[in-house]
PDB file of C-alpha atoms in Angstrom:
ATOM      1  CA  MET A   1       0.347   0.291   0.107  1.00  0.00           C
ATOM      2  CA  ASP A   2       2.927   2.055   1.203  1.00  0.00           C
ATOM      3  CA  ILE A   3       4.396   1.705  -2.519  1.00  0.00           C
ATOM      4  CA  ILE A   4       0.905   2.431  -4.299  1.00  0.00           C
ATOM      5  CA  ASN A   5       0.760   5.907  -1.813  1.00  0.00           C
ATOM      6  CA  ARG A   6       4.158   7.134  -3.136  1.00  0.00           C
ATOM      7  CA  ALA A   7       3.661   6.723  -6.642  1.00  0.00           C
ATOM      8  CA  GLY A   8       4.118  10.165  -8.701  1.00  0.00           C
ATOM      9  CA  GLN A   9       6.375  11.386  -5.797  1.00  0.00           C
ATOM     10  CA  ARG A  10       9.535  12.641  -6.664  1.00  0.00           C
ATOM     11  CA  THR A  11      12.446  10.359  -5.622  1.00  0.00           C
ATOM     12  CA  PRO A  12      16.069  11.706  -4.143  1.00  0.00           C
ATOM     13  CA  SER A  13      17.720  11.924  -7.388  1.00  0.00           C
ATOM     14  CA  GLY A  14      14.738  14.160  -8.715  1.00  0.00           C
ATOM     15  CA  ALA A  15      13.177  12.037 -11.426  1.00  0.00           C
ATOM     16  CA  ARG A  16       9.331  11.160 -10.763  1.00  0.00           C
ATOM     17  CA  THR A  17       8.437   7.500 -10.084  1.00  0.00           C
ATOM     18  CA  PRO A  18       6.336   5.716 -12.398  1.00  0.00           C
ATOM     19  CA  THR A  19       2.710   5.207 -11.535  1.00  0.00           C
ATOM     20  CA  ASN A  20       2.452   2.066 -13.743  1.00  0.00           C
ATOM     21  CA  GLY A  21      -1.422   3.265 -14.147  1.00  0.00           C
ATOM     22  CA  GLY A  22      -2.009   2.442 -18.020  1.00  0.00           C
ATOM     23  CA  ALA A  23       1.526   0.945 -18.525  1.00  0.00           C
ATOM     24  CA  LYS A  24       1.108  -2.543 -20.136  1.00  0.00           C
ATOM     25  CA  SER A  25       3.783  -5.360 -19.111  1.00  0.00           C
ATOM     26  CA  ARG A  26       6.035  -6.471 -21.431  1.00  0.00           C
ATOM     27  CA  ASP A  27       3.607  -9.009 -23.288  1.00  0.00           C
ATOM     28  CA  GLY A  28       1.146  -6.295 -23.555  1.00  0.00           C
ATOM     29  CA  SER A  29      -1.491  -8.788 -22.264  1.00  0.00           C
ATOM     30  CA  LYS A  30      -2.656  -6.969 -19.002  1.00  0.00           C
ATOM     31  CA  PRO A  31      -1.877  -3.584 -17.427  1.00  0.00           C
ATOM     32  CA  ARG A  32      -0.093  -3.185 -14.329  1.00  0.00           C
ATOM     33  CA  GLY A  33      -1.466  -1.091 -11.393  1.00  0.00           C
ATOM     34  CA  GLY A  34      -4.818  -0.212 -10.752  1.00  0.00           C
ATOM     35  CA  VAL A  35      -6.051  -3.726 -11.976  1.00  0.00           C
ATOM     36  CA  GLN A  36      -3.659  -5.729  -9.477  1.00  0.00           C
ATOM     37  CA  LEU A  37      -5.837  -3.636  -6.646  1.00  0.00           C
ATOM     38  CA  ASP A  38      -8.897  -5.005  -7.512  1.00  0.00           C
ATOM     39  CA  GLU A  39      -7.402  -8.559  -8.365  1.00  0.00           C
ATOM     40  CA  ILE A  40      -6.037  -8.444  -4.993  1.00  0.00           C
ATOM     41  CA  GLN A  41      -9.097  -7.318  -2.981  1.00  0.00           C
ATOM     42  CA  GLU A  42     -10.971 -10.210  -5.257  1.00  0.00           C
ATOM     43  CA  GLN A  43      -8.297 -13.065  -4.040  1.00  0.00           C
ATOM     44  CA  ARG A  44      -8.862 -11.440  -0.238  1.00  0.00           C
ATOM     45  CA  GLU A  45     -12.771 -11.764  -0.413  1.00  0.00           C
ATOM     46  CA  MET A  46     -12.691 -15.746  -2.282  1.00  0.00           C
ATOM     47  CA  GLU A  47      -9.941 -16.097   0.841  1.00  0.00           C
ATOM     48  CA  MET A  48     -12.308 -14.741   3.441  1.00  0.00           C
ATOM     49  CA  LYS A  49     -15.009 -16.451   1.947  1.00  0.00           C
ATOM     50  CA  LYS A  50     -13.569 -19.804   1.532  1.00  0.00           C
ATOM     51  CA  LYS A  51     -12.359 -19.255   5.292  1.00  0.00           C
ATOM     52  CA  GLU A  52     -15.633 -18.495   6.628  1.00  0.00           C
ATOM     53  CA  GLU A  53     -16.706 -21.867   4.772  1.00  0.00           C
ATOM     54  CA  LYS A  54     -14.039 -23.930   6.607  1.00  0.00           C
ATOM     55  CA  GLU A  55     -15.319 -22.099   9.617  1.00  0.00           C
ATOM     56  CA  ALA A  56     -19.166 -23.582   8.969  1.00  0.00           C
ATOM     57  CA  ASP A  57     -18.091 -26.993   8.010  1.00  0.00           C
ATOM     58  CA  ALA A  58     -15.668 -27.346  11.035  1.00  0.00           C
ATOM     59  CA  LYS A  59     -18.532 -25.858  13.005  1.00  0.00           C
ATOM     60  CA  GLN A  60     -21.331 -28.177  11.492  1.00  0.00           C
ATOM     61  CA  ARG A  61     -18.501 -31.208  12.053  1.00  0.00           C
ATOM     62  CA  ARG A  62     -18.248 -30.299  15.647  1.00  0.00           C
ATOM     63  CA  GLU A  63     -22.276 -30.093  16.313  1.00  0.00           C
ATOM     64  CA  GLU A  64     -22.485 -33.571  14.522  1.00  0.00           C
ATOM     65  CA  LEU A  65     -20.056 -35.037  16.545  1.00  0.00           C
ATOM     66  CA  LEU A  66     -21.398 -33.747  19.501  1.00  0.00           C
ATOM     67  CA  LYS A  67     -24.938 -35.072  18.390  1.00  0.00           C
ATOM     68  CA  LYS A  68     -23.149 -38.703  17.941  1.00  0.00           C
ATOM     69  CA  LYS A  69     -21.943 -38.755  21.202  1.00  0.00           C
ATOM     70  CA  ALA A  70     -25.046 -37.572  23.060  1.00  0.00           C
ATOM     71  CA  ASP A  71     -26.987 -40.127  20.818  1.00  0.00           C
ATOM     72  CA  ASP A  72     -24.255 -43.196  21.639  1.00  0.00           C
ATOM     73  CA  GLN A  73     -24.542 -42.375  25.551  1.00  0.00           C
ATOM     74  CA  ARG A  74     -28.131 -41.928  25.143  1.00  0.00           C
ATOM     75  CA  GLU A  75     -28.390 -45.276  23.527  1.00  0.00           C
ATOM     76  CA  LYS A  76     -25.578 -46.568  26.118  1.00  0.00           C
ATOM     77  CA  ARG A  77     -28.093 -45.468  28.899  1.00  0.00           C
ATOM     78  CA  GLU A  78     -31.253 -47.037  27.419  1.00  0.00           C
ATOM     79  CA  ALA A  79     -28.896 -50.631  26.668  1.00  0.00           C
ATOM     80  CA  ARG A  80     -27.826 -50.422  30.169  1.00  0.00           C
ATOM     81  CA  ILE A  81     -31.382 -49.523  31.532  1.00  0.00           C
ATOM     82  CA  LYS A  82     -33.154 -52.726  29.495  1.00  0.00           C
ATOM     83  CA  ARG A  83     -30.200 -55.405  30.376  1.00  0.00           C
ATOM     84  CA  VAL A  84     -31.184 -54.091  34.389  1.00  0.00           C
ATOM     85  CA  GLN A  85     -34.897 -54.401  33.594  1.00  0.00           C
ATOM     86  CA  ASP A  86     -34.322 -57.551  32.018  1.00  0.00           C
ATOM     87  CA  ALA A  87     -32.064 -58.866  34.872  1.00  0.00           C
ATOM     88  CA  ARG A  88     -34.867 -57.882  37.403  1.00  0.00           C
ATOM     89  CA  GLN A  89     -37.480 -59.803  35.482  1.00  0.00           C
ATOM     90  CA  LYS A  90     -35.356 -62.514  35.260  1.00  0.00           C
ATOM     91  CA  GLN A  91     -35.223 -62.396  39.413  1.00  0.00           C
ATOM     92  CA  GLU A  92     -38.549 -62.114  39.447  1.00  0.00           C
ATOM     93  CA  VAL A  93     -39.367 -65.091  37.296  1.00  0.00           C
ATOM     94  CA  LYS A  94     -36.515 -67.254  39.286  1.00  0.00           C
ATOM     95  CA  LYS A  95     -38.080 -65.574  42.821  1.00  0.00           C
ATOM     96  CA  GLY A  96     -41.526 -66.752  41.598  1.00  0.00           C
ATOM     97  CA  SER A  97     -41.006 -70.131  40.120  1.00  0.00           C
ATOM     98  CA  LYS A  98     -38.916 -70.811  43.729  1.00  0.00           C
ATOM     99  CA  LEU A  99     -42.197 -69.885  45.914  1.00  0.00           C
ATOM    100  CA  LEU A 100     -43.897 -72.139  43.136  1.00  0.00           C
ATOM    101  CA  GLU A 101     -41.689 -74.809  44.044  1.00  0.00           C
ATOM    102  CA  LYS A 102     -41.831 -74.596  47.766  1.00  0.00           C
ATOM    103  CA  GLU A 103     -45.372 -74.417  47.711  1.00  0.00           C
ATOM    104  CA  LYS A 104     -45.759 -76.965  45.606  1.00  0.00           C
ATOM    105  CA  ALA A 105     -43.437 -78.826  47.934  1.00  0.00           C
ATOM    106  CA  GLU A 106     -45.704 -77.840  50.720  1.00  0.00           C
ATOM    107  CA  GLU A 107     -48.794 -79.328  49.028  1.00  0.00           C
ATOM    108  CA  LEU A 108     -47.155 -82.724  48.289  1.00  0.00           C
ATOM    109  CA  GLU A 109     -45.671 -82.781  52.085  1.00  0.00           C
ATOM    110  CA  ALA A 110     -49.553 -82.426  53.086  1.00  0.00           C
ATOM    111  CA  LEU A 111     -50.642 -84.605  50.555  1.00  0.00           C
ATOM    112  CA  LYS A 112     -48.910 -87.380  51.942  1.00  0.00           C
ATOM    113  CA  LYS A 113     -49.154 -86.441  55.913  1.00  0.00           C
ATOM    114  CA  ARG A 114     -52.831 -86.766  54.638  1.00  0.00           C
ATOM    115  CA  GLU A 115     -52.610 -90.023  53.133  1.00  0.00           C
ATOM    116  CA  GLU A 116     -50.684 -91.362  55.542  1.00  0.00           C
ATOM    117  CA  LYS A 117     -53.261 -90.029  58.067  1.00  0.00           C
ATOM    118  CA  ALA A 118     -56.069 -92.030  56.018  1.00  0.00           C
ATOM    119  CA  LYS A 119     -54.084 -94.999  55.554  1.00  0.00           C
ATOM    120  CA  ALA A 120     -53.129 -95.056  59.737  1.00  0.00           C
ATOM    121  CA  GLU A 121     -57.059 -94.402  59.959  1.00  0.00           C
ATOM    122  CA  ALA A 122     -58.274 -97.421  57.820  1.00  0.00           C
ATOM    123  CA  ASP A 123     -55.362 -99.665  59.279  1.00  0.00           C
ATOM    124  CA  LYS A 124     -57.014 -98.492  62.851  1.00  0.00           C
ATOM    125  CA  LYS A 125     -60.754 -99.170  61.635  1.00  0.00           C
ATOM    126  CA  LYS A 126     -59.360-102.864  60.095  1.00  0.00           C
ATOM    127  CA  PHE A 127     -57.782-103.645  63.311  1.00  0.00           C
ATOM    128  CA  ASP A 128     -60.648-102.276  65.442  1.00  0.00           C
ATOM    129  CA  ALA A 129     -63.101-104.221  63.117  1.00  0.00           C
ATOM    130  CA  GLU A 130     -60.554-107.421  63.332  1.00  0.00           C
ATOM    131  CA  GLU A 131     -60.376-107.068  67.229  1.00  0.00           C
ATOM    132  CA  ALA A 132     -64.141-106.885  67.440  1.00  0.00           C
ATOM    133  CA  ALA A 133     -64.776-110.072  65.312  1.00  0.00           C
ATOM    134  CA  ARG A 134     -62.003-111.912  67.767  1.00  0.00           C
ATOM    135  CA  LYS A 135     -63.807-110.885  70.875  1.00  0.00           C
ATOM    136  CA  GLU A 136     -67.290-111.489  68.984  1.00  0.00           C
ATOM    137  CA  GLU A 137     -65.693-115.189  68.230  1.00  0.00           C
ATOM    138  CA  GLU A 138     -64.370-115.408  71.677  1.00  0.00           C
ATOM    139  CA  ARG A 139     -67.658-114.807  73.224  1.00  0.00           C
ATOM    140  CA  LYS A 140     -69.500-116.902  70.888  1.00  0.00           C
ATOM    141  CA  ILE A 141     -67.071-119.336  71.667  1.00  0.00           C
ATOM    142  CA  ALA A 142     -67.668-118.657  75.964  1.00  0.00           C
ATOM    143  CA  GLU A 143     -71.512-119.120  75.205  1.00  0.00           C
ATOM    144  CA  ALA A 144     -71.054-122.261  73.603  1.00  0.00           C
ATOM    145  CA  ARG A 145     -68.986-123.756  76.088  1.00  0.00           C
ATOM    146  CA  ALA A 146     -71.353-122.366  78.774  1.00  0.00           C
ATOM    147  CA  LYS A 147     -74.020-124.180  77.006  1.00  0.00           C
ATOM    148  CA  VAL A 148     -72.460-127.169  76.656  1.00  0.00           C
ATOM    149  CA  ALA A 149     -71.319-127.271  80.344  1.00  0.00           C
ATOM    150  CA  THR A 150     -74.726-126.881  81.470  1.00  0.00           C
TER     151      THR A 150
END
């Protein structure tokens, strides 16, 4: 910029410095001077646009990564919750099956006791009936002896 500002000023030797405002390059294809400022400005604007686009892309990638990380953490939490619920459910089923087994065992025990009691009562009735029959037989024998003796 300083060079452009000094264009047209005198040098210490007294000669004027060329402004290059309308001078052409050696091959004559493009002019020097003011056109370069426009090109530099355009180049800077393009660089700024590229930089902003890069920053926007980087920001978007960061946001996507954060979102993905949050989703992963949420999925892990949900999976852990599901595992805990499944474990609790299995525990309850196991506990329930143990209770059922215990109830069945108690029912079998009670049934066995009832059967033993019924068998004991049947044996007692049979014994009582046999005892009564034996006493009746002894009484008949005693009566028959008493008849024979008289």
